[in-house]
mmCIF file of C-alpha atoms in Angstrom:
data_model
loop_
_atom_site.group_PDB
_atom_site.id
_atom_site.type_symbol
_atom_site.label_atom_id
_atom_site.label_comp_id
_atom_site.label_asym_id
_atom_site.label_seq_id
_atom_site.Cartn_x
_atom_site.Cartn_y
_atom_site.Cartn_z
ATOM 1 C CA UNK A 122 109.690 71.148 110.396
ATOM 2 C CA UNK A 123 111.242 68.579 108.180
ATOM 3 C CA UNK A 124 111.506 70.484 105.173
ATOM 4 C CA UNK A 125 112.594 73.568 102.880
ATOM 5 C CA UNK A 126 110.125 75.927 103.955
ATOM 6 C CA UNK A 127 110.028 77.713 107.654
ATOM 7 C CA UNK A 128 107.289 76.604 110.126
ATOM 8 C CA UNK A 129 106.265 79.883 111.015
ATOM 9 C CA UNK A 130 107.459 82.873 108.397
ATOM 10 C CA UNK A 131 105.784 86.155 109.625
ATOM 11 C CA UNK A 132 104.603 88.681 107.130
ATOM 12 C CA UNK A 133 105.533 92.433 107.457
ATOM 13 C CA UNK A 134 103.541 95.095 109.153
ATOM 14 C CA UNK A 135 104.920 98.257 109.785
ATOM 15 C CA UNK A 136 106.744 99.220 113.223
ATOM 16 C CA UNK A 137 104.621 96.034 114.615
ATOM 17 C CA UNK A 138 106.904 93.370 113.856
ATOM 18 C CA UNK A 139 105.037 90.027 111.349
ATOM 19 C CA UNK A 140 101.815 88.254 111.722
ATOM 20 C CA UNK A 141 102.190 84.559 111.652
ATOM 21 C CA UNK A 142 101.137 83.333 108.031
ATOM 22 C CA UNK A 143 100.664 79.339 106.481
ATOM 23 C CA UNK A 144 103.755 79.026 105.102
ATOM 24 C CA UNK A 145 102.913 75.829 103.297
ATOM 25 C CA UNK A 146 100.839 78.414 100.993
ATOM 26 C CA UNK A 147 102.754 81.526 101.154
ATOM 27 C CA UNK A 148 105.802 82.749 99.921
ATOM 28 C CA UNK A 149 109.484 81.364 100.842
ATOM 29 C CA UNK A 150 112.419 83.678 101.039
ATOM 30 C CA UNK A 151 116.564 82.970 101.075
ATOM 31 C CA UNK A 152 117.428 81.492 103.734
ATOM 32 C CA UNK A 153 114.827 80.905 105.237
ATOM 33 C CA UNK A 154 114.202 77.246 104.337
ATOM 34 C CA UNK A 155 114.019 74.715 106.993
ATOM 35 C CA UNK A 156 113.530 77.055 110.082
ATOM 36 C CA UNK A 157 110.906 76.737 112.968
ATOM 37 C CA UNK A 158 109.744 80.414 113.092
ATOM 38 C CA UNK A 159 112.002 82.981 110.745
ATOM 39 C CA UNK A 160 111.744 86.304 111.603
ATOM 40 C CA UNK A 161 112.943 88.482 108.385
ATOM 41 C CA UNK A 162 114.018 92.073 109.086
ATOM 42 C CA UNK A 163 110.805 92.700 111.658
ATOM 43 C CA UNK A 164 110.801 95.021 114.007
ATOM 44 C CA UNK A 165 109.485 94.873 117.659
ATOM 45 C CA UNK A 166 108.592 91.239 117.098
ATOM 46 C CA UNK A 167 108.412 89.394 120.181
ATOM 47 C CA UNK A 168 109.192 85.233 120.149
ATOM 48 C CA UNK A 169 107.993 84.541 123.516
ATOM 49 C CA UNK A 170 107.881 80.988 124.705
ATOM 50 C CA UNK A 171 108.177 78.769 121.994
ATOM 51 C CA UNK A 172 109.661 75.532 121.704
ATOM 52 C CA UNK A 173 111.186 74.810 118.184
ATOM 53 C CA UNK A 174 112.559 71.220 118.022
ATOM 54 C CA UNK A 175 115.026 69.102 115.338
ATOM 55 C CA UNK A 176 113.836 71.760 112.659
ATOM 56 C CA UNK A 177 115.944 71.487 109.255
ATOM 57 C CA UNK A 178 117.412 74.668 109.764
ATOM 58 C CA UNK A 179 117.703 77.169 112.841
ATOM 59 C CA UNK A 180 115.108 77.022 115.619
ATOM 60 C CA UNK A 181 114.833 81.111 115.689
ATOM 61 C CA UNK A 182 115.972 82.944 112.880
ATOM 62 C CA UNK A 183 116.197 86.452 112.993
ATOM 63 C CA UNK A 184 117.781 88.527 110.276
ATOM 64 C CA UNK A 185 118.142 90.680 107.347
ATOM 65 C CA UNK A 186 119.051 94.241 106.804
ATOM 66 C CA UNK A 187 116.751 97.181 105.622
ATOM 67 C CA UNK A 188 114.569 96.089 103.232
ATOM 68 C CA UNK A 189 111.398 97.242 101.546
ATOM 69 C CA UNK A 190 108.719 94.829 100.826
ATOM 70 C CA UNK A 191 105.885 95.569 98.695
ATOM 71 C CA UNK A 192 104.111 92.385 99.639
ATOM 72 C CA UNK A 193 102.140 93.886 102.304
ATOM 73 C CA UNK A 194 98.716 93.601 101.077
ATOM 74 C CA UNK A 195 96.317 96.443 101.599
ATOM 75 C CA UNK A 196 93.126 94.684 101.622
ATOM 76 C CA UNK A 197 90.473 96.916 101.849
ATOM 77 C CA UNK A 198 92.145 98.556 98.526
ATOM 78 C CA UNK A 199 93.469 95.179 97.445
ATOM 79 C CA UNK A 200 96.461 96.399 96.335
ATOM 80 C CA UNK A 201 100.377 96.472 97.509
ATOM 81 C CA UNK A 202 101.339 98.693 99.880
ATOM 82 C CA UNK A 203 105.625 98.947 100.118
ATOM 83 C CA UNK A 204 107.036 99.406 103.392
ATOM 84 C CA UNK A 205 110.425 99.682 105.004
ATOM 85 C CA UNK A 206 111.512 97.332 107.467
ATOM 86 C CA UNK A 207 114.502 95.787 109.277
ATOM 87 C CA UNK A 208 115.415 93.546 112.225
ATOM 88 C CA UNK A 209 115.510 96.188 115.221
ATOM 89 C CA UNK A 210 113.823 95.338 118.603
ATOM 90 C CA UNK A 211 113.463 91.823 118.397
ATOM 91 C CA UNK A 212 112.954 90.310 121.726
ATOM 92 C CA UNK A 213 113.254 86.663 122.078
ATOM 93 C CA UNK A 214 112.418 84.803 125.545
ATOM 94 C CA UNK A 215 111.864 81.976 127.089
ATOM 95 C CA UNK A 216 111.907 79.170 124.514
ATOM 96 C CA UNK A 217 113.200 75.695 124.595
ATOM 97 C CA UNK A 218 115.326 75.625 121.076
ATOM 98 C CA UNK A 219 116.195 71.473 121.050
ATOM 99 C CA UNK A 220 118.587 69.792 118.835
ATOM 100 C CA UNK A 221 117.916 71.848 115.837
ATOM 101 C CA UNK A 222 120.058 71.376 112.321
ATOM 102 C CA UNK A 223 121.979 74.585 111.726
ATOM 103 C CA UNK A 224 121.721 76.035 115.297
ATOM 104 C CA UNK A 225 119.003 76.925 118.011
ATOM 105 C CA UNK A 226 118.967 80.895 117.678
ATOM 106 C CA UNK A 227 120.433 82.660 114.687
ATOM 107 C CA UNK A 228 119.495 86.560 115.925
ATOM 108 C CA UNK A 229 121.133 89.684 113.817
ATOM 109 C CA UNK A 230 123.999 91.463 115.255
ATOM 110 C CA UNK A 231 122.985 94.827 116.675
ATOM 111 C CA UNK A 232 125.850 97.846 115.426
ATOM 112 C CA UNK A 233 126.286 95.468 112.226
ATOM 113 C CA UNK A 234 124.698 98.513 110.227
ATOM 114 C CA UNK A 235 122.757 101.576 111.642
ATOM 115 C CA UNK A 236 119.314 99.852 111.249
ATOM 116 C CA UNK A 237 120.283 96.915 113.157
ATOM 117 C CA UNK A 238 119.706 97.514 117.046
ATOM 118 C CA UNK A 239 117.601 96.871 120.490
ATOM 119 C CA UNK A 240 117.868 93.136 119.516
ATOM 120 C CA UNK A 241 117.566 90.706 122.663
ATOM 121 C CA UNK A 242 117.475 87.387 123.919
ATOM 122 C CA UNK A 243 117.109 85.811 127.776
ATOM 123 C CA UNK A 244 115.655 83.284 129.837
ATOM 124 C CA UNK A 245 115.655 80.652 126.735
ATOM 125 C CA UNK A 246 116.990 76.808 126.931
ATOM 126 C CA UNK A 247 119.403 75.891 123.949
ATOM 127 C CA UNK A 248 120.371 72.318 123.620
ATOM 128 C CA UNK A 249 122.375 70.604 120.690
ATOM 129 C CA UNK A 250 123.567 66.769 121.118
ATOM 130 C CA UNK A 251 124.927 66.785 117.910
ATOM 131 C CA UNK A 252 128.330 69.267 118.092
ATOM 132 C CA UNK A 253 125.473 72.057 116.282
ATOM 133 C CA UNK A 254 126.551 75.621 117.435
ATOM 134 C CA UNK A 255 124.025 77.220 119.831
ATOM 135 C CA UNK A 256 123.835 80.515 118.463
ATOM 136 C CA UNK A 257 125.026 82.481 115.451
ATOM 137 C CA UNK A 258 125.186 86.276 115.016
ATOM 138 C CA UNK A 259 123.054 86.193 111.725
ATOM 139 C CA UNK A 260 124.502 85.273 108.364
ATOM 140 C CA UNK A 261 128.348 84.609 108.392
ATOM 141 C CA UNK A 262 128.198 85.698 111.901
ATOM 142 C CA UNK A 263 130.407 84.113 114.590
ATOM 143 C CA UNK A 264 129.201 81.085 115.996
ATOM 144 C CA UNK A 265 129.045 80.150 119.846
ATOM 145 C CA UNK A 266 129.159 76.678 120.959
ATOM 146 C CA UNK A 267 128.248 77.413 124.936
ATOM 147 C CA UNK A 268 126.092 79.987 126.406
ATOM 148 C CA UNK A 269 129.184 81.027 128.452
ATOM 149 C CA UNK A 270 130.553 82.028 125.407
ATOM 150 C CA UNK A 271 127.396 83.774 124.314
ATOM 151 C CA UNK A 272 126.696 86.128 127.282
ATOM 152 C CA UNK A 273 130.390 87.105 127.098
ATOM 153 C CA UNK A 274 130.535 87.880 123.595
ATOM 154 C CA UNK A 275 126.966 89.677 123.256
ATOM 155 C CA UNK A 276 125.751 90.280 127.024
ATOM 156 C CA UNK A 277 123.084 88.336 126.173
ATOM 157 C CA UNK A 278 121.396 85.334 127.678
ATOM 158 C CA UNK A 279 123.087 86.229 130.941
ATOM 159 C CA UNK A 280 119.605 83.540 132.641
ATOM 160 C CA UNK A 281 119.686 81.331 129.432
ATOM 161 C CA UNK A 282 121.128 77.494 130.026
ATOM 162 C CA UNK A 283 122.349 75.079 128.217
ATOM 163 C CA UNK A 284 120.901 71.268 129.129
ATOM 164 C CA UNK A 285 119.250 68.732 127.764
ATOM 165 C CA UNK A 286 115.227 68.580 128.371
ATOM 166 C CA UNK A 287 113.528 65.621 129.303
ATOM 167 C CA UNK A 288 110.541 65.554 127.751
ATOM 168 C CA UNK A 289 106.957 63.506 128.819
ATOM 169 C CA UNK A 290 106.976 61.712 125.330
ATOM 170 C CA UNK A 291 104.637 59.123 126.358
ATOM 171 C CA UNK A 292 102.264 57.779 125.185
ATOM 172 C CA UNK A 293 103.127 60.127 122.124
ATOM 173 C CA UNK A 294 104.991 63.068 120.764
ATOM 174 C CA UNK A 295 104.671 64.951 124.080
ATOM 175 C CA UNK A 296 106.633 67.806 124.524
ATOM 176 C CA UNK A 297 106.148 69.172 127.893
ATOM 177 C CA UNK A 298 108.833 68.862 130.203
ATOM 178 C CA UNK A 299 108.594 66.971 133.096
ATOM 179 C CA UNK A 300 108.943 68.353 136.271
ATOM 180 C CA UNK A 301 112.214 67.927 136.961
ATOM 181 C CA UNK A 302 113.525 68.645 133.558
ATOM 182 C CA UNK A 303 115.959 71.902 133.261
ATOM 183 C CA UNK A 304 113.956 74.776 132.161
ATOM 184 C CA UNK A 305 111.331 74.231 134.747
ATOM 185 C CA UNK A 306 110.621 77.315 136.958
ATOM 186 C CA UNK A 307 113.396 78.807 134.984
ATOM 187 C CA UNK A 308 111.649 81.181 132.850
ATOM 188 C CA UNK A 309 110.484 84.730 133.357
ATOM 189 C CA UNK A 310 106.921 86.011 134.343
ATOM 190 C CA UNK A 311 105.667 88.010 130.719
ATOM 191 C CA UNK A 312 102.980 90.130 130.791
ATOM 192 C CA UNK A 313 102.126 89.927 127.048
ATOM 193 C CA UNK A 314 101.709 86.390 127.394
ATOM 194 C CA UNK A 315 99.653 85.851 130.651
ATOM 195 C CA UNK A 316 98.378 82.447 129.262
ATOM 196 C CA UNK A 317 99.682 79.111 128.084
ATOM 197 C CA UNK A 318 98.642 76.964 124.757
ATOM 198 C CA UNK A 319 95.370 75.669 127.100
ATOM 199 C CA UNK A 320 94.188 79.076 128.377
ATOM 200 C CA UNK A 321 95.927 78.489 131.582
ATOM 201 C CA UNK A 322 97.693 81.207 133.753
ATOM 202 C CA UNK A 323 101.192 81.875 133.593
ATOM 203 C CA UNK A 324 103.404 81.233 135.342
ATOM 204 C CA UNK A 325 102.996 77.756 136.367
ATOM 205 C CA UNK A 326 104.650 76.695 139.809
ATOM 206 C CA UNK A 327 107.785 79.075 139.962
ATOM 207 C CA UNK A 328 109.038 80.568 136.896
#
């Protein structure tokens, strides 16, 4: 994603985290410009095995504080239906975050306010080849430039890595990683996910 707006915004539904919307037709919030899936004050959303790569922006963003929205859209009345939400339970896993702008995962500080908690992250690659910090405790938040100093300052991420993926690229844009790229067999077994982009079973070979 090479411009202003987020590849993947997700729209609010209550206590179930956001449904993926086109975001090339849909509304565009502050801040969230530029990133490959922004996740804005959802709860329970899940950001399971993903790769985001040289987005303008962060490759996961996950923030803001209690909010209501009223652009929930009740369609069978067609009308708005207002709802409180904010970024509690967000559980993000096993993605390959590669060399994006502003960092790979910006994920909101749990104890920053008392509707800010249960957020998580493990098991995901973060690369940057460009001095980018790897991940950011929300807006303002401290920034880490090693997963070492990551896990020690959040317990997170205590199976995340820090590498650079080699990726199949040929004959085109190919992003799978080749087999003996890091991240292979280095991911965890989900059951909400049992299968991969082509209807395959997860996991493949060891992890």
């Amino acid at each position: 994603n090479r411009n202003t707006l987020p590849g993947i915004d997700l729209s609010p539904l209550e206590k179930k985290g956001y449904a993926p919307v086109n975001c090339q037709a849909t509304r565009t919030e502050g801040g969230s410009g530029g990133n490959g899936i922004f996740i804005s004050s959802s709860p329970h959303t899940k950001a399971y095995n993903n790769l985001c790569y040289r987005n303008e922006s962060a490759g996961i963003f996950a923030e803001w504080a209690r909010r209501e929205s009223g652009d929930v859209s009740d369609y069978g009345e067609r009308k708005s239906v207002p709802v409180h939400m904010s970024t509690h339970d967000v559980d993000v896993r096993n993605n390959i975050l590669v060399n994006n702008l502003s960092c790979q995962l910006s994920i909101r500080r749990n104890g920053v306010d008392e509707d800010t908690y249960g957020n998580q992250s493990d098991y995901n690659l973060l690369y940057s080849s460009g001095g980018v910090p790897l991940v950011r405790w929300g807006f303002g938040g401290a920034a880490f430039s090693t997963v070492e100093k990551w896990q020690e300052a959040s317990g997170f991420g205590k199976h995340s890595i820090s590498a650079a993926p080699v990726f199949e690229r040929s004959p085109g844009m190919d992003l799978r990683l080749q087999p003996d790229s890091p991240g292979v067999d280095q991911g965890e077994l989900l059951p909400d996910v049992p299968l991969d982009a082509r209807g395959r079973k997860r996991p493949l070979g060891n992890g």
